[in-house]
mmCIF file of C-alpha atoms and ligand atoms in Angstrom:
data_model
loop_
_atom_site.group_PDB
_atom_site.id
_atom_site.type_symbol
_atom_site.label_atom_id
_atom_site.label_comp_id
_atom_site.label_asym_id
_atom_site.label_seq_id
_atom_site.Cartn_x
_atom_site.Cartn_y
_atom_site.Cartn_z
ATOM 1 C CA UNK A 1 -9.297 39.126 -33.292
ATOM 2 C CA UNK A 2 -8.117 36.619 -30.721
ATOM 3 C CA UNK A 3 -5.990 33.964 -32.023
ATOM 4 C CA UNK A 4 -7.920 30.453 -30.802
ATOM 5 C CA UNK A 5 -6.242 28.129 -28.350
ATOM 6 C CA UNK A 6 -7.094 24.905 -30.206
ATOM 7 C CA UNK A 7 -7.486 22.088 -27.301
ATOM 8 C CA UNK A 8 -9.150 19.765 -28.979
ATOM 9 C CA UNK A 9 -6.507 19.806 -31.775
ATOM 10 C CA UNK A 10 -3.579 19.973 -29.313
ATOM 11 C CA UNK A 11 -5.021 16.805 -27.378
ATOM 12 C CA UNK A 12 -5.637 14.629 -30.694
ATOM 13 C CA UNK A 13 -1.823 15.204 -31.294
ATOM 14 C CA UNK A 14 -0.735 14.130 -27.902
ATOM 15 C CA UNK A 15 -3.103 11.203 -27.907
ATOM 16 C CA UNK A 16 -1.612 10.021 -31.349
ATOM 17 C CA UNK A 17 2.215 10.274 -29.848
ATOM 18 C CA UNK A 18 0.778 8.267 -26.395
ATOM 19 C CA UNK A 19 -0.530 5.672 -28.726
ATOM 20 C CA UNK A 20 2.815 5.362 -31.042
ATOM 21 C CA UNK A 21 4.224 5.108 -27.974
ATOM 22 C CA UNK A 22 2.119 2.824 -25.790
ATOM 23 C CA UNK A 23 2.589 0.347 -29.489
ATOM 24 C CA UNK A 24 6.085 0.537 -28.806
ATOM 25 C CA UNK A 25 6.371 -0.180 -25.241
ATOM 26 C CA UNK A 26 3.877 -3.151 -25.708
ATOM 27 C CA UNK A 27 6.315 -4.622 -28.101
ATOM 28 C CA UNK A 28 8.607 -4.872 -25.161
ATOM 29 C CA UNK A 29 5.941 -6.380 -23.418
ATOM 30 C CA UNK A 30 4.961 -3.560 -21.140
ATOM 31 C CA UNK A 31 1.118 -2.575 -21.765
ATOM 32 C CA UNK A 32 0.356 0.524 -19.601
ATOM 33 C CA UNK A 33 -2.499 0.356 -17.381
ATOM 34 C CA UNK A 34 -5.228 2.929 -15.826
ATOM 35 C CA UNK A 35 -7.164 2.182 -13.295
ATOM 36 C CA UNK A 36 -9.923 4.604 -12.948
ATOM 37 C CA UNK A 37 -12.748 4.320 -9.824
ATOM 38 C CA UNK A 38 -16.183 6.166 -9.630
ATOM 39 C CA UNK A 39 -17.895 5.987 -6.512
ATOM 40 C CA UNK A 40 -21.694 7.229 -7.012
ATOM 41 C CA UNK A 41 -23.668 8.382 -8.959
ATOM 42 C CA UNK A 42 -22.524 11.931 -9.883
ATOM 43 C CA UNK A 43 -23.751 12.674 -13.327
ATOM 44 C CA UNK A 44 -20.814 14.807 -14.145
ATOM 45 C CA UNK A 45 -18.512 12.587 -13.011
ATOM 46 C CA UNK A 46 -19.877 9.575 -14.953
ATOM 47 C CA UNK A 47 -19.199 11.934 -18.416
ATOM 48 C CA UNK A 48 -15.805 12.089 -17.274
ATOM 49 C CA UNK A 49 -14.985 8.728 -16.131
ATOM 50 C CA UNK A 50 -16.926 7.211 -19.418
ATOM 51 C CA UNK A 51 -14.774 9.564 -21.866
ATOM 52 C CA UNK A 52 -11.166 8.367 -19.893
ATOM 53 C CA UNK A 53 -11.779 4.946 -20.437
ATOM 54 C CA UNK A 54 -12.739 5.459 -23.910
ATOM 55 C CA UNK A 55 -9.829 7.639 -24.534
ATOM 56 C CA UNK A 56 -7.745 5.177 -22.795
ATOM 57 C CA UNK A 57 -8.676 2.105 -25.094
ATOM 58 C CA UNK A 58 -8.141 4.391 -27.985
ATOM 59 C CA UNK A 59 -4.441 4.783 -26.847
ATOM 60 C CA UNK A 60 -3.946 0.976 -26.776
ATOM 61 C CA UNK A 61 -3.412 1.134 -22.736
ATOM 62 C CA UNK A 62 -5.507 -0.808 -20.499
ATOM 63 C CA UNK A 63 -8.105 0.082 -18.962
ATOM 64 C CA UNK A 64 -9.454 -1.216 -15.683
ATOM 65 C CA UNK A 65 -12.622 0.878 -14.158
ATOM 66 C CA UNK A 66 -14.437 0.195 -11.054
ATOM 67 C CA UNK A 67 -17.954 2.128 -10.503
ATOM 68 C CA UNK A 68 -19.180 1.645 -7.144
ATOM 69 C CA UNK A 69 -22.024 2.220 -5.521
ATOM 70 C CA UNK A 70 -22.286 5.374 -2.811
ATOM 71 C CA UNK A 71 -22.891 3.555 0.224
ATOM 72 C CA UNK A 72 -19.372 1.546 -0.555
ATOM 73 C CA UNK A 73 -17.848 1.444 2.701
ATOM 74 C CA UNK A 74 -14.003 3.760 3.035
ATOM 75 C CA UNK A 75 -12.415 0.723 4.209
ATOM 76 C CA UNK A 76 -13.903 -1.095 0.920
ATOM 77 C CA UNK A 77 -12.455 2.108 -0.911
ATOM 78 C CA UNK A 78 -9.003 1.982 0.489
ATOM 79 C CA UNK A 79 -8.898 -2.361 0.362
ATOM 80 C CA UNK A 80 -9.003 -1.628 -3.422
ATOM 81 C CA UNK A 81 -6.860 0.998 -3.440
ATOM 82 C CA UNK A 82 -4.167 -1.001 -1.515
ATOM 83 C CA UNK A 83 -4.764 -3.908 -4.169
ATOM 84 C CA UNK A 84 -4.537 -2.033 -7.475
ATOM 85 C CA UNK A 85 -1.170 -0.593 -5.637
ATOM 86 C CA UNK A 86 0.104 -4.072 -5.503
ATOM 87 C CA UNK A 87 -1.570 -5.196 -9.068
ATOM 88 C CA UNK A 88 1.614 -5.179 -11.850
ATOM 89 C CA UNK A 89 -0.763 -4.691 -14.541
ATOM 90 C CA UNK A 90 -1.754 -0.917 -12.965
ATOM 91 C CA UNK A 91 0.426 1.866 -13.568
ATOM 92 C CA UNK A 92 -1.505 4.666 -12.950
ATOM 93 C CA UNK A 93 -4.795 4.878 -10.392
ATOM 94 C CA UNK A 94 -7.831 7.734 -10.718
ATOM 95 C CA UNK A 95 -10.075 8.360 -7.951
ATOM 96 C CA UNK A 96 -12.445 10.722 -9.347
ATOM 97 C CA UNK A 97 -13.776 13.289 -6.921
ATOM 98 C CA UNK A 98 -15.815 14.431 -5.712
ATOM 99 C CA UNK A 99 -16.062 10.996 -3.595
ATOM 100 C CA UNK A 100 -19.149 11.215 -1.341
ATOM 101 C CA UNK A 101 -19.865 12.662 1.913
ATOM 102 C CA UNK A 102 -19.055 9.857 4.501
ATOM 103 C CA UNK A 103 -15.563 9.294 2.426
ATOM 104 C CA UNK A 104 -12.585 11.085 3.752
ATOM 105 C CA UNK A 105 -11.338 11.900 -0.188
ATOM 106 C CA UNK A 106 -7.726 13.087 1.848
ATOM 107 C CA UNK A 107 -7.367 9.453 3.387
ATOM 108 C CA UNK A 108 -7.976 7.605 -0.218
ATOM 109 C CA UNK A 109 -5.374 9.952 -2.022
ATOM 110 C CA UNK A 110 -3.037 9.339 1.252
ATOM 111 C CA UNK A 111 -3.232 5.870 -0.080
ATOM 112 C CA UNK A 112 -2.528 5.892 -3.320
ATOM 113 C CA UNK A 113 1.167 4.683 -4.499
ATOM 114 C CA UNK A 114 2.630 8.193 -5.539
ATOM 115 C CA UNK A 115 4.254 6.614 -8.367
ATOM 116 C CA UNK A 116 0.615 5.235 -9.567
ATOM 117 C CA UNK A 117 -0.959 8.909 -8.729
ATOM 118 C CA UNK A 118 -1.474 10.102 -12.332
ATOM 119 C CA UNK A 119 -3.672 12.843 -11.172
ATOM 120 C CA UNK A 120 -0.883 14.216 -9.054
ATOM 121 C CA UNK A 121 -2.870 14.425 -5.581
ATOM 122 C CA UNK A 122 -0.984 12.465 -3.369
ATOM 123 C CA UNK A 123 1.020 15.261 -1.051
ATOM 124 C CA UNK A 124 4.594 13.160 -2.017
ATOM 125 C CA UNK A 125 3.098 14.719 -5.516
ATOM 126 C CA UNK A 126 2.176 17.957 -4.543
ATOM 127 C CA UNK A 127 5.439 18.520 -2.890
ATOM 128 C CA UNK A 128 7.627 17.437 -5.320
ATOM 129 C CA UNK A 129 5.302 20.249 -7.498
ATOM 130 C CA UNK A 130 5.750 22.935 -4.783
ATOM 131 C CA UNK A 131 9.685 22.475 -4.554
ATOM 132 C CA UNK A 132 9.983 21.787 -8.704
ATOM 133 C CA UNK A 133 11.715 17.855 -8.494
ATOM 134 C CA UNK A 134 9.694 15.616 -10.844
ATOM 135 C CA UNK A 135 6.759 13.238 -9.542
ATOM 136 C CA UNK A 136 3.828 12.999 -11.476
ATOM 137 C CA UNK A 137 1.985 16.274 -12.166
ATOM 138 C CA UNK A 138 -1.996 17.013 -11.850
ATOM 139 C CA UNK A 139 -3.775 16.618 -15.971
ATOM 140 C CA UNK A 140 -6.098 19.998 -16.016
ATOM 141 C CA UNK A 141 -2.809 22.358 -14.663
ATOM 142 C CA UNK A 142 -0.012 20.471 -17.232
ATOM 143 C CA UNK A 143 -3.277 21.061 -20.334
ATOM 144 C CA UNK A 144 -2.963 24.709 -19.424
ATOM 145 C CA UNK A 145 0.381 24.977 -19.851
ATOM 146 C CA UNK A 146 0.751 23.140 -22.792
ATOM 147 C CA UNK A 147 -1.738 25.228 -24.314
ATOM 148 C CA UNK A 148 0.038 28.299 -23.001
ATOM 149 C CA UNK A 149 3.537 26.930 -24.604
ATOM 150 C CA UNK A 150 1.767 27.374 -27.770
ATOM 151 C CA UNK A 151 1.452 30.673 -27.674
ATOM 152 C CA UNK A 152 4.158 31.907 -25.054
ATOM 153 C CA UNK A 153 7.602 31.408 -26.019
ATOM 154 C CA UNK A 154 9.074 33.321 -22.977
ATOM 155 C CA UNK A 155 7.585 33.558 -19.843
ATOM 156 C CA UNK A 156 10.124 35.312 -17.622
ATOM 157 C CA UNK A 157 8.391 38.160 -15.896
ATOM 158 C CA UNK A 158 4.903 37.849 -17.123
ATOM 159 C CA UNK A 159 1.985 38.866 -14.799
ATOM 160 C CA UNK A 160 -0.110 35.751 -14.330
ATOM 161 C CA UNK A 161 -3.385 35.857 -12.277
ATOM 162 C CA UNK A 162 -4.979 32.838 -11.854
ATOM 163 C CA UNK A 163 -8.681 32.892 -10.812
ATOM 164 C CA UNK A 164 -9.357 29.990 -7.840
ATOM 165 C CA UNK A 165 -7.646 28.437 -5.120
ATOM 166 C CA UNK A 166 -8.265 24.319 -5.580
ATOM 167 C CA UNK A 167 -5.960 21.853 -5.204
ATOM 168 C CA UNK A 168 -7.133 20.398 -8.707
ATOM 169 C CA UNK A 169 -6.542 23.313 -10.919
ATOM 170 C CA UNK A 170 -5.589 26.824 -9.019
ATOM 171 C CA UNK A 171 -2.805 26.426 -6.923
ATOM 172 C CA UNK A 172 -0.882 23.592 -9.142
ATOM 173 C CA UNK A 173 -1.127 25.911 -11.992
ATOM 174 C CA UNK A 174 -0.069 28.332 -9.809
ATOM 175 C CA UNK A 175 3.170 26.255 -8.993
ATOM 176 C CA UNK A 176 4.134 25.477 -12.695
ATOM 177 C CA UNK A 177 3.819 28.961 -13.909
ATOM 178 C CA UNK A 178 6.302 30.407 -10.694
ATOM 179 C CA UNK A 179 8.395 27.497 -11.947
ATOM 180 C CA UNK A 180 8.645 29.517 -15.422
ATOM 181 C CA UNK A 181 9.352 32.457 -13.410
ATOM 182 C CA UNK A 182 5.790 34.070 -14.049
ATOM 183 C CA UNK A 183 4.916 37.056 -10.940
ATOM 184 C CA UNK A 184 2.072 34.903 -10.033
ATOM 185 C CA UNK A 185 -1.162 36.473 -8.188
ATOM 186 C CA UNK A 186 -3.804 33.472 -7.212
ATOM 187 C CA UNK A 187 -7.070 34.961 -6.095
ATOM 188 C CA UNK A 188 -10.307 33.170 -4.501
ATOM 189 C CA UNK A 189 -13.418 33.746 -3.169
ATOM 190 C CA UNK A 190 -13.077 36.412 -0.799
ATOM 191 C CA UNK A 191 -10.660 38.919 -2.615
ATOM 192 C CA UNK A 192 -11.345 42.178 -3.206
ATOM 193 C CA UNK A 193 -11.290 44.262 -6.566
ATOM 194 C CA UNK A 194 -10.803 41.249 -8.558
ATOM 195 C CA UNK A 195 -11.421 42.883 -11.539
ATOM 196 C CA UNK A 196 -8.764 45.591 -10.925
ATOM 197 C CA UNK A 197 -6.456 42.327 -10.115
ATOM 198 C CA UNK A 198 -7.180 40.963 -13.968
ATOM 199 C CA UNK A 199 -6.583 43.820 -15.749
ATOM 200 C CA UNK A 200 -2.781 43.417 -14.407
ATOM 201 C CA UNK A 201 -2.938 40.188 -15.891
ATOM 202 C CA UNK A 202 -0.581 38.918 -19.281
ATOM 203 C CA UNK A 203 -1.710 35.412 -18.601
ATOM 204 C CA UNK A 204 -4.952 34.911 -17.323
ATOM 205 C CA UNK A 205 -5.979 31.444 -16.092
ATOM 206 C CA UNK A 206 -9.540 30.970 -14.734
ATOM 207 C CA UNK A 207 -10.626 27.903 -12.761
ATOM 208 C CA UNK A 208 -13.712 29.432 -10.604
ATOM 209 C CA UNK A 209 -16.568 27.403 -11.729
ATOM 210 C CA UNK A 210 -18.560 30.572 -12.019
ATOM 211 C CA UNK A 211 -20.307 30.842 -15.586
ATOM 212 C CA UNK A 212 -18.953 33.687 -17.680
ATOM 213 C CA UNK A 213 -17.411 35.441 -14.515
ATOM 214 C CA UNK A 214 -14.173 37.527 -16.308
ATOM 215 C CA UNK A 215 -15.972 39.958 -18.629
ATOM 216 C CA UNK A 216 -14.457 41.479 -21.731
ATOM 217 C CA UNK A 217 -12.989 44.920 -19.876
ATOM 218 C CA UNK A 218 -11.675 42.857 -16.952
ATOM 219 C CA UNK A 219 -8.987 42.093 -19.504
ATOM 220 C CA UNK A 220 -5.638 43.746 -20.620
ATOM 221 C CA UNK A 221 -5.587 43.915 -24.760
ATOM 222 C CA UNK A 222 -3.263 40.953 -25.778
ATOM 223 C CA UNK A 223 -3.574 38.904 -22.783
ATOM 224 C CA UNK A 224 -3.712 34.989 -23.051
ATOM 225 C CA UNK A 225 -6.743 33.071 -21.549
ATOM 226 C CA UNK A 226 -6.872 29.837 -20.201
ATOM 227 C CA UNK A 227 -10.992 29.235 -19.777
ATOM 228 C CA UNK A 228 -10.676 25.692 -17.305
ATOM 229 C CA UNK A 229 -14.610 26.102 -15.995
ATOM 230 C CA UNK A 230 -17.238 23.911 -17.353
ATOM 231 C CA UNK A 231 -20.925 25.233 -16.583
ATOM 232 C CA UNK A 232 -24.142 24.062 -17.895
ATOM 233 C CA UNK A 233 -26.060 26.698 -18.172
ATOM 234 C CA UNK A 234 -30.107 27.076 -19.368
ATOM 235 C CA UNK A 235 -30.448 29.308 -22.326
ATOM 236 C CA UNK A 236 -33.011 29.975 -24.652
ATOM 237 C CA UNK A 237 -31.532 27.325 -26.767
ATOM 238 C CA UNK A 238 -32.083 24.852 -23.943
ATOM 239 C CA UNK A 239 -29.209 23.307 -21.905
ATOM 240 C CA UNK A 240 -25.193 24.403 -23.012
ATOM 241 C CA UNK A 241 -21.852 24.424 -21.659
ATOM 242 C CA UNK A 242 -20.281 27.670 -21.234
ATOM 243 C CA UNK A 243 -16.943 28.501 -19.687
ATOM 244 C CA UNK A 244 -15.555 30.851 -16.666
ATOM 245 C CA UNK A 245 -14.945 33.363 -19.273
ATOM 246 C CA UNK A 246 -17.091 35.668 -21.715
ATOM 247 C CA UNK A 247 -15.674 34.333 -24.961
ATOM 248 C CA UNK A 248 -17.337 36.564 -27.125
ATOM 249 C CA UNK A 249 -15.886 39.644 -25.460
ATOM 250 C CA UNK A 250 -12.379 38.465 -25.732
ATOM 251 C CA UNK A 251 -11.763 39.786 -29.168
ATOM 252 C CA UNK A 252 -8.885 42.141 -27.526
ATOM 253 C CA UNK A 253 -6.892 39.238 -25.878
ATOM 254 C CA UNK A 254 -3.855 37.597 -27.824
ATOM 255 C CA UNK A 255 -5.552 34.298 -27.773
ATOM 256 C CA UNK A 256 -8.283 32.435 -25.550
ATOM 257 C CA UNK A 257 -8.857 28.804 -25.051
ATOM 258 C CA UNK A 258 -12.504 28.187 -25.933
ATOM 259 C CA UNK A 259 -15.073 25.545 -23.729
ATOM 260 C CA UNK A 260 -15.889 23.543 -24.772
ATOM 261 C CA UNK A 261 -12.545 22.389 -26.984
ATOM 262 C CA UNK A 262 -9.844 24.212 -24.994
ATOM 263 C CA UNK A 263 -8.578 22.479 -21.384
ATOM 264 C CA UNK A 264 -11.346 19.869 -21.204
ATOM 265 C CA UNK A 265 -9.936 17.859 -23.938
ATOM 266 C CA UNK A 266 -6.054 18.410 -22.726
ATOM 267 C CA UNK A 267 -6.661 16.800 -19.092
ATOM 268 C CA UNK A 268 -7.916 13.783 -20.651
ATOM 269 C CA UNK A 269 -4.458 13.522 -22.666
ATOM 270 C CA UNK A 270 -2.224 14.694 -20.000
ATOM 271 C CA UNK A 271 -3.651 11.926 -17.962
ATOM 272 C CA UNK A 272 -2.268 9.737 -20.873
ATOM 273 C CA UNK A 273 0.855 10.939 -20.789
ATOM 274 C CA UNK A 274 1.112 11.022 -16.939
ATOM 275 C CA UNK A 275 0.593 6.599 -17.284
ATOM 276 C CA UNK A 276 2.944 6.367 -19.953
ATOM 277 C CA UNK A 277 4.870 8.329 -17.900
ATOM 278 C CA UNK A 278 4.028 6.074 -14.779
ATOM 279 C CA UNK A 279 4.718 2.855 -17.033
ATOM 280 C CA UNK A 280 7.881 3.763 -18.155
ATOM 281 C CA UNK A 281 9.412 4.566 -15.130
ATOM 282 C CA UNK A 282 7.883 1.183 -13.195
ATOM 283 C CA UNK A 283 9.721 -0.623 -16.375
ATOM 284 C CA UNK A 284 12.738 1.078 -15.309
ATOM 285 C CA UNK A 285 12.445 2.845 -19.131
ATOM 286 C CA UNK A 286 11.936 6.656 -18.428
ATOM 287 C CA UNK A 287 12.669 9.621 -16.467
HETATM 288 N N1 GUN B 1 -12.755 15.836 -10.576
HETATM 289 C C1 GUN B 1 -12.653 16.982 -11.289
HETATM 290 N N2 GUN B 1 -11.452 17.036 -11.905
HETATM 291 C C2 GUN B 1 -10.798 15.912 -11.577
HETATM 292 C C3 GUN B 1 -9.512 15.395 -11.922
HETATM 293 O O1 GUN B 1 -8.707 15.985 -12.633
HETATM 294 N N3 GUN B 1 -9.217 14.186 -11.373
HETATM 295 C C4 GUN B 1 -10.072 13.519 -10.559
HETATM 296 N N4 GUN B 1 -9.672 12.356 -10.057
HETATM 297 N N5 GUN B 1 -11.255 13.974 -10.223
HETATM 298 C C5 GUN B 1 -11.608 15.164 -10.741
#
């Protein structure tokens, strides 16, 4: 049987050491702040924003939120961008995306003080990723590999595949798993013989957004799985939440992050960690 990647265990134990620590720095008189926006109405996206903040009180940080409405203007957007960049009380700022149509979503994270850019978008970030020197890293990729450290002591020459090509998830994850010297194959929408491509695979990291797409032979006995999709899906049980990955035929893997319970709750804590992070550094108190 598959060992279980325990996220939601994992995540409760980082929250706890954010908190201790958040205590401590507000003793100094430094109380980290998050800033998180939501433009529109996206139903998904109001789940994700509402369980942040919540998570974010329950650290001790503070918590600033803006929902907006859809027709909000870009210049609006990046006015309050360009304020929360000069507000002392903000360490870290969230944009959650998707933003709508008529915003350029590449000209808000332009704007965005990299050292406030918990989610690790802005390109200063995503360079400083590509070439391995600090900055702040994006929450979803640094869950999966936090889940993977507790299961992968050496990862020198492991065959990774990871499964999509987005900024958010496929090609950061990518980036920290060369960094441990993984052979790293990212594949996408239009490659061929995926399947063939998986079975290769000793880590296995899927962020398609494609319900139950990797099925139980695509996958080499004692493989670890990182399942980052989130799909709700009809059943005959009415509406659940299933992953990228057929979890019940993973019984040959070495372990397998379950969804829900596996990544979801990691990116919420890694987005913790990443304004601590932010805070300290601002206070001139961290690396
Ligand atoms: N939308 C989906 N995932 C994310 C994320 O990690 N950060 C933001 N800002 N938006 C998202």
């Amino acid at each position: 049987m598959a060992a279980l990647i325990d996220g939601a265990r994992i995540a409760a134990g980082i929250r706890a050491r954010v908190a201790e620590e958040a205590a401590r720095l507000a003793g100094q008189g430094v109380v980290p702040g998050l800033a998180v926006i939501l433009v529109g109405e996206d139903p998904a996206s109001a789940i994700y924003v509402r369980s942040k903040v919540r998570h974010t009180r329950a650290a001790g940080l503070a918590s600033f939120e803006y929902a907006l409405p859809d027709t909000l203007a870009q210049d609006a957007l990046l006015a309050l961008v360009q304020r929360l960049n000069a507000d002392d009380r903000v360490d870290g700022i969230l944009v959650q995306l998707p933003l709508p149509a008529h915003i350029d979503a590449d000209r808000v994270l332009d704007a965005i003080d990299p050292r406030k850019d918990v989610d690790g978008f802005h390109p200063v970030n995503v360079g400083r990723l590509s070439t391995g020197t600090g900055g702040l890293t994006p929450c979803t990729p640094l869950g999966c590999m936090k889940l993977l450290d507790t299961v992968i002591e050496d990862y020198r020459g492991l065959q990774a595949v990871v499964i999509g090509k987005s900024n958010i998830v496929g090609k950061p994850v990518a980036m920290l798993l060369l960094e441990r010297e993984c052979t790293v194959t990212v594949t996408h929408i239009a490659t061929r013989n995926l399947p063939d491509i998986v079975r290769a695979a000793d880590i296995l990291v899927v962020a398609a957004g494609a319900p139950q797409l990797v099925r139980g032979d695509w996958v080499k006995p004692g493989a670890v799985v990182i399942d980052v999709g989130i799909n709700r899906v009809d059943g005959a049980e009415g509406r659940r939440i299933v992953g990228d990955v057929a979890f019940d035929e993973m019984g040959h893997a070495a372990a397998v992050s379950p969804v829900p319970g596996g990544v979801g709750p990691m990116t919420i804590a890694c987005l913790l960690e990443n304004t601590l992070r932010a805070a300290r550094r601002r206070a001139g108190r961290g690396a």
